[in-house]
mmCIF file of C-alpha atoms and ligand atoms in Angstrom:
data_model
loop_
_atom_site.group_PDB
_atom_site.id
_atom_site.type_symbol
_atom_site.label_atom_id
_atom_site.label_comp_id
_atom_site.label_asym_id
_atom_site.label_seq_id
_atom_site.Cartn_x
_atom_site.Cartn_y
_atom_site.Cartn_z
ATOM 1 C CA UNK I 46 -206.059 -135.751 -47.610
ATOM 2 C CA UNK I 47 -204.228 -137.881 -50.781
ATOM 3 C CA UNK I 48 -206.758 -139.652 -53.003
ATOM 4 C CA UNK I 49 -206.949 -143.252 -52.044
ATOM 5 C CA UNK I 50 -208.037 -145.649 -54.946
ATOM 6 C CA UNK I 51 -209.687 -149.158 -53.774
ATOM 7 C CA UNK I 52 -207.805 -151.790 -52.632
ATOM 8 C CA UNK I 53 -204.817 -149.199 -51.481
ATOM 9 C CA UNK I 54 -203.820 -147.707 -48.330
ATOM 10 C CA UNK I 55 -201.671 -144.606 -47.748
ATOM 11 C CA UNK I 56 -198.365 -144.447 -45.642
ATOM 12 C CA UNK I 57 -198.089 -142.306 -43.226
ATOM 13 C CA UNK I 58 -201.229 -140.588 -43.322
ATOM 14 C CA UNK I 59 -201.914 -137.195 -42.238
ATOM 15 C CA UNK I 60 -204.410 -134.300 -41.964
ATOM 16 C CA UNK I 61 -203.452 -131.953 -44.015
ATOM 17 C CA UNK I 62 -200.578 -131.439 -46.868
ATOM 18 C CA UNK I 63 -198.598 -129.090 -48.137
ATOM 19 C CA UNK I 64 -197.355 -128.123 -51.306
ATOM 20 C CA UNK I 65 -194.700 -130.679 -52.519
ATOM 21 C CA UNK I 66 -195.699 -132.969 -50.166
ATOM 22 C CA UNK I 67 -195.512 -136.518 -51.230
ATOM 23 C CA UNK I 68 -197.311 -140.060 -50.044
ATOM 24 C CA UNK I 69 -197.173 -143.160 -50.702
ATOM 25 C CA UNK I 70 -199.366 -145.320 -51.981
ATOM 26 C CA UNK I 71 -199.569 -149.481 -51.851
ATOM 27 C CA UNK I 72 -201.968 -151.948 -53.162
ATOM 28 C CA UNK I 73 -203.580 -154.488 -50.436
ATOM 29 C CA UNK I 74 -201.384 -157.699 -51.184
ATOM 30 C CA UNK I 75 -203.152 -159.969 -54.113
ATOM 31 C CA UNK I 76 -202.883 -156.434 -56.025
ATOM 32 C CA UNK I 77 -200.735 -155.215 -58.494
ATOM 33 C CA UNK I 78 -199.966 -151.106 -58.661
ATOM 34 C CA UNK I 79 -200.345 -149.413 -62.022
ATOM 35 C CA UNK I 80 -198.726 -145.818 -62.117
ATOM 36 C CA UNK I 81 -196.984 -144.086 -60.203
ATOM 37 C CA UNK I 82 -196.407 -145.002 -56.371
ATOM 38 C CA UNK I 83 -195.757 -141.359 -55.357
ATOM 39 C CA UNK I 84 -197.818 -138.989 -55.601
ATOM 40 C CA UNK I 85 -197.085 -135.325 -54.865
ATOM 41 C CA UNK I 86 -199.581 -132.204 -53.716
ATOM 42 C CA UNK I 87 -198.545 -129.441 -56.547
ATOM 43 C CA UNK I 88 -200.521 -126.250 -55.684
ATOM 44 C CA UNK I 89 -203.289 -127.974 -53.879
ATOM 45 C CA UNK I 90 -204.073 -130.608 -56.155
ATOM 46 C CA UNK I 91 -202.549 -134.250 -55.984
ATOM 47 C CA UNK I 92 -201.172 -135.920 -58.826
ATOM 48 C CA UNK I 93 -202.382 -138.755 -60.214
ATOM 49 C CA UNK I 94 -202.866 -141.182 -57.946
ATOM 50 C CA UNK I 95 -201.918 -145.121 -59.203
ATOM 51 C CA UNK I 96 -204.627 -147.874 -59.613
ATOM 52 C CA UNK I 97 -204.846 -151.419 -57.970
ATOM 53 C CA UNK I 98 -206.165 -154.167 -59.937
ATOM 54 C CA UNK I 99 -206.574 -157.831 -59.056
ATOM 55 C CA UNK I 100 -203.277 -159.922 -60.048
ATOM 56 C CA UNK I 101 -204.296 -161.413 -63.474
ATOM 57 C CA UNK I 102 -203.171 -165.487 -63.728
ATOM 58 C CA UNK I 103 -200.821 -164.823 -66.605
ATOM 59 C CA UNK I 104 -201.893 -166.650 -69.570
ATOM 60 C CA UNK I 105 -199.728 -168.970 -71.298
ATOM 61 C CA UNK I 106 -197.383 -167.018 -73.599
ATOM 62 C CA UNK I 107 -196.873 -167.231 -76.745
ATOM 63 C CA UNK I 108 -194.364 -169.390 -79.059
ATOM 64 C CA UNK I 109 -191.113 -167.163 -79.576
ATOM 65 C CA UNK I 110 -190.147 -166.915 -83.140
ATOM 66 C CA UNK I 111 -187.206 -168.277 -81.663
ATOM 67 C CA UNK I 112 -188.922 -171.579 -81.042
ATOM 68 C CA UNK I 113 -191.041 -171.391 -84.151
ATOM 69 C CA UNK I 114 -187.967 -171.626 -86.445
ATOM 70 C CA UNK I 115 -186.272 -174.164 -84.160
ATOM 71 C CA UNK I 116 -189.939 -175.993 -84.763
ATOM 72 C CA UNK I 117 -189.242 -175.449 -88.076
ATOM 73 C CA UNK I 118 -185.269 -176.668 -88.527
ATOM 74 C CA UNK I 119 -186.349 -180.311 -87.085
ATOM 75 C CA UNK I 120 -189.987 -180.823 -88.786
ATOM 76 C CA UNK I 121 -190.308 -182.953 -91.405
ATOM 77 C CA UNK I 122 -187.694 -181.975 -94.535
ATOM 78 C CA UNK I 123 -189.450 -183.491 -97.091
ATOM 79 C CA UNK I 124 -190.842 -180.334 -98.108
ATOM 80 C CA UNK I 125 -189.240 -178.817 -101.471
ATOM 81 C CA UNK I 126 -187.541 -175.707 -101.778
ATOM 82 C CA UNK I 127 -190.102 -174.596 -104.036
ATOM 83 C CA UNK I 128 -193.223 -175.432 -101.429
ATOM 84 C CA UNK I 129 -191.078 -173.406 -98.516
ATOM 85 C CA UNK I 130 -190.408 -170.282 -100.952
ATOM 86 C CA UNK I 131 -194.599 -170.561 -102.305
ATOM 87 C CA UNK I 132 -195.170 -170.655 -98.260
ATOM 88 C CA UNK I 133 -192.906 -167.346 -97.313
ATOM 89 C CA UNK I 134 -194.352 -163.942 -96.746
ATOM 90 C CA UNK I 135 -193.533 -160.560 -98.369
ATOM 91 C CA UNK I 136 -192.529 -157.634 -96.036
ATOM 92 C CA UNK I 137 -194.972 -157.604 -93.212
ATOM 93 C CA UNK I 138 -197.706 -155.104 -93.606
ATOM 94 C CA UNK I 139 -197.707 -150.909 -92.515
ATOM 95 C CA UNK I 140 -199.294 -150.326 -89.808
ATOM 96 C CA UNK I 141 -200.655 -146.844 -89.262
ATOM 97 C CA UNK I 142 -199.010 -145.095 -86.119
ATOM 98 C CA UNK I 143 -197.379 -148.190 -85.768
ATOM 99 C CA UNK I 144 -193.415 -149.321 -85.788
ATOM 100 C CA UNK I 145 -191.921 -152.029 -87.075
ATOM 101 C CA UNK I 146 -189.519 -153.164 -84.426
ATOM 102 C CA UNK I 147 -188.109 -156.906 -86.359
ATOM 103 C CA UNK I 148 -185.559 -155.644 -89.001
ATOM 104 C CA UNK I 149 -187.197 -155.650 -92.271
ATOM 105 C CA UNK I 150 -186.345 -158.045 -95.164
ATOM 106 C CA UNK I 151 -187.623 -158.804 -98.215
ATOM 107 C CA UNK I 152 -189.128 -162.283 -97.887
ATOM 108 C CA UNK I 153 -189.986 -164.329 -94.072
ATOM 109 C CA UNK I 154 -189.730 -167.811 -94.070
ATOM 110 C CA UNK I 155 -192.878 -169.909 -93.186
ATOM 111 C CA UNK I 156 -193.706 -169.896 -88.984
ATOM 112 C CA UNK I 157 -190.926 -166.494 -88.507
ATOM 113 C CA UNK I 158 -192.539 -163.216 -86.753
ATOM 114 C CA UNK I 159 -192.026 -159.641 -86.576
ATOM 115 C CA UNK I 160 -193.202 -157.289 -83.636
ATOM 116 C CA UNK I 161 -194.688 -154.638 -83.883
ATOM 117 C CA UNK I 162 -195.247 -151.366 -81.189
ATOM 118 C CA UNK I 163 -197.098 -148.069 -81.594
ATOM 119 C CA UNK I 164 -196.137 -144.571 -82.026
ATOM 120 C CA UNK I 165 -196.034 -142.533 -78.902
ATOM 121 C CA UNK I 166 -198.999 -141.825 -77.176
ATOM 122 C CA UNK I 167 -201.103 -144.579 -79.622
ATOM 123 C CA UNK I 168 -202.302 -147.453 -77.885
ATOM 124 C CA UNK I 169 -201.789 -150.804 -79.204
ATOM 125 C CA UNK I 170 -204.717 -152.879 -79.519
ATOM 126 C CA UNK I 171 -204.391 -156.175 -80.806
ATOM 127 C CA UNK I 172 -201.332 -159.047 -80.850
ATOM 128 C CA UNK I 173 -198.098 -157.755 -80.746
ATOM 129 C CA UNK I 174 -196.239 -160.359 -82.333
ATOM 130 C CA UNK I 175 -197.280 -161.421 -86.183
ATOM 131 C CA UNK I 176 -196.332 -164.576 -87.589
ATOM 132 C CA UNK I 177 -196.028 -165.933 -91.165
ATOM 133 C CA UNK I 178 -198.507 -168.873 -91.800
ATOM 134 C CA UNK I 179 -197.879 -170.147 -95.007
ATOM 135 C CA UNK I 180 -197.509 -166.669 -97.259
ATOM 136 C CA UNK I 181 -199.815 -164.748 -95.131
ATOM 137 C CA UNK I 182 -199.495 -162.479 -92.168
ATOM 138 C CA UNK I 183 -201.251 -163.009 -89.032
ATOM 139 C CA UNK I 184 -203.658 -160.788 -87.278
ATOM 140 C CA UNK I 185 -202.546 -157.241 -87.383
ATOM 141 C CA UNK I 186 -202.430 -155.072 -83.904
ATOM 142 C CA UNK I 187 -204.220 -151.770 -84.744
ATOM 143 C CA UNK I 188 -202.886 -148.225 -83.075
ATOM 144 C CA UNK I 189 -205.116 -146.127 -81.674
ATOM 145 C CA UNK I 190 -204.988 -142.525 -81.541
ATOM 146 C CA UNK I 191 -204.645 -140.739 -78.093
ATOM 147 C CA UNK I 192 -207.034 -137.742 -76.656
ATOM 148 C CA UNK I 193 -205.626 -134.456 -76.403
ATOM 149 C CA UNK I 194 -207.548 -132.552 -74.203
ATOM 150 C CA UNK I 195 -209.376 -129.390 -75.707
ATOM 151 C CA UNK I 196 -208.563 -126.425 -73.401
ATOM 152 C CA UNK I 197 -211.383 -124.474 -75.454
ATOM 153 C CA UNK I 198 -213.468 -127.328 -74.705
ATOM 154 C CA UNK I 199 -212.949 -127.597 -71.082
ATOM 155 C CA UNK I 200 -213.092 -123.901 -70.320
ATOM 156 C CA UNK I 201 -216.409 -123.773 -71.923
ATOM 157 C CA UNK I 202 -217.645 -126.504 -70.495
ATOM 158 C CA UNK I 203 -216.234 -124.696 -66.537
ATOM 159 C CA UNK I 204 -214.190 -128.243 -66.063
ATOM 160 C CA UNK I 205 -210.631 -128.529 -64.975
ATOM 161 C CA UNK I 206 -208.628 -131.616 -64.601
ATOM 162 C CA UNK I 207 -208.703 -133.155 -61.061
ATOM 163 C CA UNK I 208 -205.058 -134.396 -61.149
ATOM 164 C CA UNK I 209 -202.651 -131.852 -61.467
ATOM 165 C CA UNK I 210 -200.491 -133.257 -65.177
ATOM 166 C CA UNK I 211 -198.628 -131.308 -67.543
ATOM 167 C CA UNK I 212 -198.879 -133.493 -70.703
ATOM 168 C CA UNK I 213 -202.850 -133.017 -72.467
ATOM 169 C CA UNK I 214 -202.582 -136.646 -73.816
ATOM 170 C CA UNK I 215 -204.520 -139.241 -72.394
ATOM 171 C CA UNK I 216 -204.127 -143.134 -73.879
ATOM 172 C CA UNK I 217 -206.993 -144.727 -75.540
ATOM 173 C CA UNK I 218 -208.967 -146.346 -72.570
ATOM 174 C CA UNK I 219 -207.483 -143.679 -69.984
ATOM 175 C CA UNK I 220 -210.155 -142.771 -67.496
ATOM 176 C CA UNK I 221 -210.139 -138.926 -66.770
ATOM 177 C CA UNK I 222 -211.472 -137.613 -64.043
ATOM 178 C CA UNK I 223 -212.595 -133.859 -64.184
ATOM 179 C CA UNK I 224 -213.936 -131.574 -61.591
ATOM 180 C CA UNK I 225 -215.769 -128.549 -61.349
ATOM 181 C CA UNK I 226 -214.754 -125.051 -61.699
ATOM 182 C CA UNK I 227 -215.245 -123.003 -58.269
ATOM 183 C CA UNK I 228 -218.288 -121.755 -58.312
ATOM 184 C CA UNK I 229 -219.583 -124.251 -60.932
ATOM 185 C CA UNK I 230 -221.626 -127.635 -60.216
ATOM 186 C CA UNK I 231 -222.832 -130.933 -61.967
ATOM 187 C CA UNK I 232 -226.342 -130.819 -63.156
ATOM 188 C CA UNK I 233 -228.476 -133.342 -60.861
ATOM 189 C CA UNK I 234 -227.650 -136.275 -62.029
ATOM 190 C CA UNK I 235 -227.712 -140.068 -61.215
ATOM 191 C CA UNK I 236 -224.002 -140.873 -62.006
ATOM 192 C CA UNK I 237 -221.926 -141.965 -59.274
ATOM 193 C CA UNK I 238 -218.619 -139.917 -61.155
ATOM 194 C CA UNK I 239 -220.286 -137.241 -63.246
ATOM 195 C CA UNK I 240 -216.639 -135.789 -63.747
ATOM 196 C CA UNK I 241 -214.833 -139.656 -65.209
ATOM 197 C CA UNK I 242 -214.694 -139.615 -68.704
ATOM 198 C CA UNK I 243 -212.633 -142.286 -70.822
ATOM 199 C CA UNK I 244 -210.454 -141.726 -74.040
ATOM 200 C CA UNK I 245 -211.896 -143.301 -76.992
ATOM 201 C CA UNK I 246 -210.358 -144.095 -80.348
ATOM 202 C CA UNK I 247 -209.249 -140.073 -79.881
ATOM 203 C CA UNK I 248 -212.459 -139.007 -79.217
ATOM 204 C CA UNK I 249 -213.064 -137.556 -75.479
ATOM 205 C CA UNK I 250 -216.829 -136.500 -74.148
ATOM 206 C CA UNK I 251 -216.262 -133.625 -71.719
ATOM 207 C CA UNK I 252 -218.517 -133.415 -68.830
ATOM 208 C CA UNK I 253 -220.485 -130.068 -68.544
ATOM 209 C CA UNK I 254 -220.638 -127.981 -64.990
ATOM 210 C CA UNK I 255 -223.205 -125.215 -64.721
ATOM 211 C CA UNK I 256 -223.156 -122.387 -62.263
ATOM 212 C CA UNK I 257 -224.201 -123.117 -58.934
ATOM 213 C CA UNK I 258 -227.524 -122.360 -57.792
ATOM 214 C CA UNK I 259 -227.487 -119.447 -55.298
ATOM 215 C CA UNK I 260 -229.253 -119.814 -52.031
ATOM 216 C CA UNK I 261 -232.550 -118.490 -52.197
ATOM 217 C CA UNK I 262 -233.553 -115.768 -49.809
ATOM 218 C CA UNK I 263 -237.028 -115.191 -48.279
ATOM 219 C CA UNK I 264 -238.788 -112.378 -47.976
ATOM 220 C CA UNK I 265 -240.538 -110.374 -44.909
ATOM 221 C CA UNK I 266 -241.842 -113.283 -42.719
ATOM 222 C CA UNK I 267 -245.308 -114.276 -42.458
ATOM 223 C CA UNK I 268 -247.468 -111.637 -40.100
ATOM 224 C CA UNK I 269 -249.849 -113.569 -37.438
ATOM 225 C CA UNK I 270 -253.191 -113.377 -35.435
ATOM 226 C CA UNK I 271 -252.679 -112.134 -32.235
ATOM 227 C CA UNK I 272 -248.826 -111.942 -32.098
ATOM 228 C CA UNK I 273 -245.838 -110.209 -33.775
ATOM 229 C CA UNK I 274 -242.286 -110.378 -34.679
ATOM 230 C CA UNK I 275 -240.134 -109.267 -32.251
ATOM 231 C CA UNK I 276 -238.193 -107.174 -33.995
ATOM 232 C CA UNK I 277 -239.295 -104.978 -37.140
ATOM 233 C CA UNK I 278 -239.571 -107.112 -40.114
ATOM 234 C CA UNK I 279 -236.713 -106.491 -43.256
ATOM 235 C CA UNK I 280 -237.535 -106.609 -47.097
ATOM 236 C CA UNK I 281 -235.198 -110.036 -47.838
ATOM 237 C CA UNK I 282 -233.398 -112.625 -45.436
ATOM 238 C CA UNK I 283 -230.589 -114.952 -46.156
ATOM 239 C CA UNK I 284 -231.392 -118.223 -46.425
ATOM 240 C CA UNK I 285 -230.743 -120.046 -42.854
ATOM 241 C CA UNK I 286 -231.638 -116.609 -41.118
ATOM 242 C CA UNK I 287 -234.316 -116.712 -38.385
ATOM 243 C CA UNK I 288 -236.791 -114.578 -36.834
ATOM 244 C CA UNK I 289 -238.651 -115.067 -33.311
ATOM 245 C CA UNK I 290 -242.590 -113.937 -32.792
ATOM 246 C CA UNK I 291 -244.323 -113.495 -28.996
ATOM 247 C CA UNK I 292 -248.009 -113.382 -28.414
ATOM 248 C CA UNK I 293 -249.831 -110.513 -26.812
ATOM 249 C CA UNK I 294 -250.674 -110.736 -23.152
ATOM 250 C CA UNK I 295 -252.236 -113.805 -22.230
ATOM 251 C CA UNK I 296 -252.470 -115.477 -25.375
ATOM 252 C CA UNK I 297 -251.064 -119.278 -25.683
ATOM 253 C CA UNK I 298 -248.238 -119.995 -28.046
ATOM 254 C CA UNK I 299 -248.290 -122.874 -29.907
ATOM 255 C CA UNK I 300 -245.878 -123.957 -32.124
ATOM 256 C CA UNK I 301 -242.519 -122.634 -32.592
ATOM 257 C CA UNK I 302 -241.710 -119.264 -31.403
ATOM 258 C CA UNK I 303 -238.838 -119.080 -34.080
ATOM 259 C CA UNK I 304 -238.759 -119.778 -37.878
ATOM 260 C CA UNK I 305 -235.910 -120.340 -40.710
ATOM 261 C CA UNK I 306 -235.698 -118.812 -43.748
ATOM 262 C CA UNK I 307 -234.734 -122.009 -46.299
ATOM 263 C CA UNK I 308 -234.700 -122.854 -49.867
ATOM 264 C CA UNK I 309 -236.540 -119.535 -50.039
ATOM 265 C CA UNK I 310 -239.902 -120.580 -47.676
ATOM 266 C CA UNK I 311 -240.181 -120.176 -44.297
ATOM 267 C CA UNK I 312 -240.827 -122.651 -41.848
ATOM 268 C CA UNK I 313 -244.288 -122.457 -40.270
ATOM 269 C CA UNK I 314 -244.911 -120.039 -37.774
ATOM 270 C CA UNK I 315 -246.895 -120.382 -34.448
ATOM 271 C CA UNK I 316 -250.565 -119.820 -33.577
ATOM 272 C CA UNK I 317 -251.429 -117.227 -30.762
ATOM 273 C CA UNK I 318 -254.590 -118.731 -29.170
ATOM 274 C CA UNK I 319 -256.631 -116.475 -27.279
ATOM 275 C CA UNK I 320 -257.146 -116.445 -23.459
ATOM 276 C CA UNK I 321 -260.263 -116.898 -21.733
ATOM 277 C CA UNK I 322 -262.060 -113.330 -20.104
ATOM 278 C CA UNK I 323 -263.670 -114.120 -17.006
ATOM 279 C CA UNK I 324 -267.576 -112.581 -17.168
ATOM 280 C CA UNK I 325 -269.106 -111.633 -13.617
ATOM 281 C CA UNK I 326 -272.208 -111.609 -15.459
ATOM 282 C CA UNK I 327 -272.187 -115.363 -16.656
ATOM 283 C CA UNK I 328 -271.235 -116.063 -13.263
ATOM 284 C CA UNK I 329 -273.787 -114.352 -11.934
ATOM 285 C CA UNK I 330 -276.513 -115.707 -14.310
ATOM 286 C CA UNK I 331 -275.054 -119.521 -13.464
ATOM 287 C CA UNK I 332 -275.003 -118.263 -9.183
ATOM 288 C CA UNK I 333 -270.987 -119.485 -9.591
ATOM 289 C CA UNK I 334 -267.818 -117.737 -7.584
ATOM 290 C CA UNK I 335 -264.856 -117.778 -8.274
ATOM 291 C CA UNK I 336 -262.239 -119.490 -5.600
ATOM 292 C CA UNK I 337 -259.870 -117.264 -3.580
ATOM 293 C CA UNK I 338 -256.988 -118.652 -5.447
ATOM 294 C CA UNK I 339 -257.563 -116.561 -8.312
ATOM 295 C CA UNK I 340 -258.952 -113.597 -7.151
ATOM 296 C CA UNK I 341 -258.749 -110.601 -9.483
ATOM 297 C CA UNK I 342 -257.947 -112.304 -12.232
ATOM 298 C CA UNK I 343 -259.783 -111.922 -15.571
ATOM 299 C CA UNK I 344 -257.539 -113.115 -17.923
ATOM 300 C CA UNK I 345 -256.871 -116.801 -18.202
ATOM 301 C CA UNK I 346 -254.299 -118.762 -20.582
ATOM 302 C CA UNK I 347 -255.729 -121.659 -23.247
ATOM 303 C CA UNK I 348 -255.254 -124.602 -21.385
ATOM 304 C CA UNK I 349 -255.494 -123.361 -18.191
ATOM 305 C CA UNK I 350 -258.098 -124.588 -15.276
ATOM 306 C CA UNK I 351 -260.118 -122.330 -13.457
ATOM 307 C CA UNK I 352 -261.945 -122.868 -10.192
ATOM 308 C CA UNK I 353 -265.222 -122.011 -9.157
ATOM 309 C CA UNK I 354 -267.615 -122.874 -5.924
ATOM 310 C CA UNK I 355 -271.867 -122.536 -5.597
ATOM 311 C CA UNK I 356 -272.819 -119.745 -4.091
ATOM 312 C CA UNK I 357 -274.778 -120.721 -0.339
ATOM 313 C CA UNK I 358 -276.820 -122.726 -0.630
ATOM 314 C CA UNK I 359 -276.912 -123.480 -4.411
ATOM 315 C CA UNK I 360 -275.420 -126.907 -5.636
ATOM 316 C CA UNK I 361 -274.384 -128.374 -9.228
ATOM 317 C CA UNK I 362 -277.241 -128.524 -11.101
ATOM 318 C CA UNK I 363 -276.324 -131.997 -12.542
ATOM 319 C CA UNK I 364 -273.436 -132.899 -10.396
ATOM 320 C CA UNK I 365 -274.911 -131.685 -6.798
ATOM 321 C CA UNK I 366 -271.096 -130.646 -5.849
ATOM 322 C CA UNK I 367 -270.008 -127.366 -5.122
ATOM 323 C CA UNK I 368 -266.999 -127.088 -6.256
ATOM 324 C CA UNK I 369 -266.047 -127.307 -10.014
ATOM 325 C CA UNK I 370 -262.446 -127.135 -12.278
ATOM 326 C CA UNK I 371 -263.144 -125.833 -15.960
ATOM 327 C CA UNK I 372 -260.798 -126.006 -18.561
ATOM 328 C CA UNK I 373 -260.269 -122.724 -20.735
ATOM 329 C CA UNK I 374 -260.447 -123.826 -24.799
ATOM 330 C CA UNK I 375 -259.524 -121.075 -27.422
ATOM 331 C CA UNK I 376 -261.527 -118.175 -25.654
ATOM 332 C CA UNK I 377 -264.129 -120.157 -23.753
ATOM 333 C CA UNK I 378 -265.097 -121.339 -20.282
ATOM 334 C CA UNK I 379 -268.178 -123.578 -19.800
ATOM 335 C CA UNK I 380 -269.426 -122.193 -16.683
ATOM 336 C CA UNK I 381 -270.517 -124.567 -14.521
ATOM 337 C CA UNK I 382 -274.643 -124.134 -13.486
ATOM 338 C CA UNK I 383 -275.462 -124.308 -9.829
ATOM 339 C CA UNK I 384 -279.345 -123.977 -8.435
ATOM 340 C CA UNK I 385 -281.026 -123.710 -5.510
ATOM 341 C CA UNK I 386 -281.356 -126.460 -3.306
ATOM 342 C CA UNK I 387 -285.017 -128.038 -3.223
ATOM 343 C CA UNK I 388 -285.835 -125.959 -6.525
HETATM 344 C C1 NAG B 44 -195.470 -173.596 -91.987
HETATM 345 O O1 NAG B 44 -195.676 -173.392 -90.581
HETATM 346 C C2 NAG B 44 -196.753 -174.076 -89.979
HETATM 347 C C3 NAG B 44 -196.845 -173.651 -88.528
HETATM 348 O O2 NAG B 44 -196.862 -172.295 -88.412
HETATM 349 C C4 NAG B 44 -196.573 -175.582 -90.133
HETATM 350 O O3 NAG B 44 -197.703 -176.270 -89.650
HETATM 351 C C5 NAG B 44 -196.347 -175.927 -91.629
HETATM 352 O O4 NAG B 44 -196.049 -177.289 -91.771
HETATM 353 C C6 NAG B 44 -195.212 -175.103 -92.188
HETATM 354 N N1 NAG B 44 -195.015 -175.364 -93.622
HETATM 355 C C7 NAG B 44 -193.845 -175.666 -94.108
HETATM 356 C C8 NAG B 44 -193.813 -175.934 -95.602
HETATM 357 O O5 NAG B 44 -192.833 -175.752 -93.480
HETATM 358 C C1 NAG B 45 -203.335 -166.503 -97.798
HETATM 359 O O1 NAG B 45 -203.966 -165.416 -98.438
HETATM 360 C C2 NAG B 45 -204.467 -165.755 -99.721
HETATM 361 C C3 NAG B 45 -204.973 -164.490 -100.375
HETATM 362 O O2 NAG B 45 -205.709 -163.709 -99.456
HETATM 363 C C4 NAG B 45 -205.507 -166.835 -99.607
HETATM 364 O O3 NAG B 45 -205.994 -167.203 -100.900
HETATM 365 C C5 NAG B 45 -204.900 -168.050 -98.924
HETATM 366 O O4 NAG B 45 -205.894 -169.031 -98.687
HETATM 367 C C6 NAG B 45 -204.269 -167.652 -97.605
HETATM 368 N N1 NAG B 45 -203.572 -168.769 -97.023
HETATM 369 C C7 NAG B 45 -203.777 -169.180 -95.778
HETATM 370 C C8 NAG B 45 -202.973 -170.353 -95.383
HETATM 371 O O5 NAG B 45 -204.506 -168.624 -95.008
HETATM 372 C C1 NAG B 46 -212.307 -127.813 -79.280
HETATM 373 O O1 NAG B 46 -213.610 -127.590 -78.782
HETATM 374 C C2 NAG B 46 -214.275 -126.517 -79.398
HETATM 375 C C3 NAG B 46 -215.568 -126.278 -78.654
HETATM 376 O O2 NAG B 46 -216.213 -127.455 -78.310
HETATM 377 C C4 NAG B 46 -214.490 -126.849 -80.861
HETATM 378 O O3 NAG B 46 -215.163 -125.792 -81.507
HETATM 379 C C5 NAG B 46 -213.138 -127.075 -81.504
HETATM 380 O O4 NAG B 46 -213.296 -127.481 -82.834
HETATM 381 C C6 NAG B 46 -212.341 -128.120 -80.745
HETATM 382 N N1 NAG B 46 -210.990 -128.177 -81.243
HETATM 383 C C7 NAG B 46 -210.414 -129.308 -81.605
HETATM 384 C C8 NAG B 46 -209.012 -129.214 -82.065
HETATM 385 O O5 NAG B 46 -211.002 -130.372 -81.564
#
């Protein structure tokens, strides 16, 4: 999709582009455009897409020289020849990377004004217009020099630009944006546009990319207690890879059966708890059956309940039932007691 800057909306949006595609791009109303209104994709990369800034309440121009000398022609004429010649100007001052666009004479009368511009590329900074106020010249604009981009810079730095351009110069007070090389990333880093950079008097700071971490892998998974992968373990995984465990016969899995490889750990991996083996000689010792439901089995699952019943004529020693539902934890079973009766 084209870049859209704030305040802007795109005609005729679609999905995807092709090369030499072109869009559209118009400020919300209240803002004006600055740059170009088309931009085009050239060999996947959009040109430069325009800016919309707030409308700025024009400020109240300046005098014209025009006006100034009419200002002039009907003030006061008292003033001798001599006072208007003591209160002219010489030729108005060189500006460096600057043009002098008012012809240029000898000698300005009092209140006249030259303009001035800049060189290509140099940004003027400063009034345009310079007046002469009795002998001396106004405030001068300055011109200040452009950036040229330093391919030997940006290479080393693994920066390109992010709009496709084919001049290097950039204005004083340009905003550049770079991006990363493929392959390349910005250190961590706070900044909300690590890649904008801004021309300054000439002077550019080029924002630094550094090769991409690569994913870490793991190695073999963790081995557990009473369980095992279920498939032979390999040297290294890929991060985001998984591998599944089971539990021998009758042990309880807790947890998750399946873990991740990420960021170079694995995610924990699940606890095989051990079942609970029936013992015909604590059940004899405690004069306890077991009920007909689970006859024949020995083994019994964490968790699970298991029934038993008083042999004749015995009853819970505490309880005086017969019958009795115990709970297997981690590899034990509280048998329940029974005696006989009138003992
Ligand atoms: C020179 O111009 C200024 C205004 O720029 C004006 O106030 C002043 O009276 C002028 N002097 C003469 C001698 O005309
Ligand atoms: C003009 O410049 C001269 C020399 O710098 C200074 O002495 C004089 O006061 C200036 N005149 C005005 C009107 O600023
Ligand atoms: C461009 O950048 C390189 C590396 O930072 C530097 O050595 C070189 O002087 C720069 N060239 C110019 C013309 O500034």
């Amino acid at each position: 999709p084209p870049p859209l800057p704030p305040h802007a909306h795109v005609i005729a949006a679609r999905r995807t582009y092709h090369n030499g595609d072109k869009v559209r791009i118009q400020c919300q109303s209240k803002f004006e455009i600055r740059g170009s209104e088309e931009i085009q994709c050239e060999k996947g990369k959009w040109t430069s897409p325009p800016i919309c800034i707030g409308s700025i309440n024009k400020q109240e121009s300046e005098p014209t020289s025009l006006e100034l000398d009419a200002a002039i022609r009907t003030s006061k004429t008292y003033h001798s020849e001599e006072m208007k010649i003591q209160q002219s100007c010489t030729s108005p001052p060189v500006i460096k990377n600057g043009v002098l666009l008012s012809p240029l004479l000898l000698s300005y009368k009092n209140g006249s004004s030259v303009e001035y511009s800049c060189q290509l590329y140099h940004f003027l900074d400063g009034p345009s217009t310079v007046y002469c106020k009795q002998g001396n010249w106004t405030e001068q604009p300055t011109c200040l020099d452009p950036c040229i981009l330093n391919v030997t810079a940006i290479n080393n730095n693994n920066i390109e630009l992010k709009w496709r351009r084919e001049e290097l110069m950039f204005l004083h007070g340009d905003l550049i944006e770079f991006e990363c090389k493929e392959g390349y990333d910005f250190p961590q880093t706070t900044l909300l546009s690590p890649g904008r950079t801004q021309c300054n008097h000439g002077r550019l700071t080029y924002p630094k990319c550094v090769l991409k971490a690569p994913m870490e892998k793991c190695d073999s998974p963790p081995s557990i207690a009473n369980g095992a992968l279920t498939l032979p373990p390999l040297a290294q995984y890929e991060s985001g890879s998984s591998v599944q465990y089971s539990c021998y016969d009758y042990h309880f899995l807790q947890g998750s059966e399946r873990i991740y490889c990420s960021a170079g750990q694995w995610t924990s991996p699940p606890v095989c708890i051990e079942p609970c083996t029936l013992s015909k000689n604590e059940m004899e010792k405690n004069n306890v059956l077991l009920e007909g439901f689970y006859e024949n089995q020995v083994y019994f699952y964490h968790g699970d309940y298991v029934g038993f019943y008083c042999k004749q004529n015995h009853f819970g020693e505490e309880s005086g039932t017969t019958l009795f539902q115990v709970q297997c934890k981690r590899g034990q079973l509280e048998y329940p007691r029974c005696v006989k009766r009138g003992k």
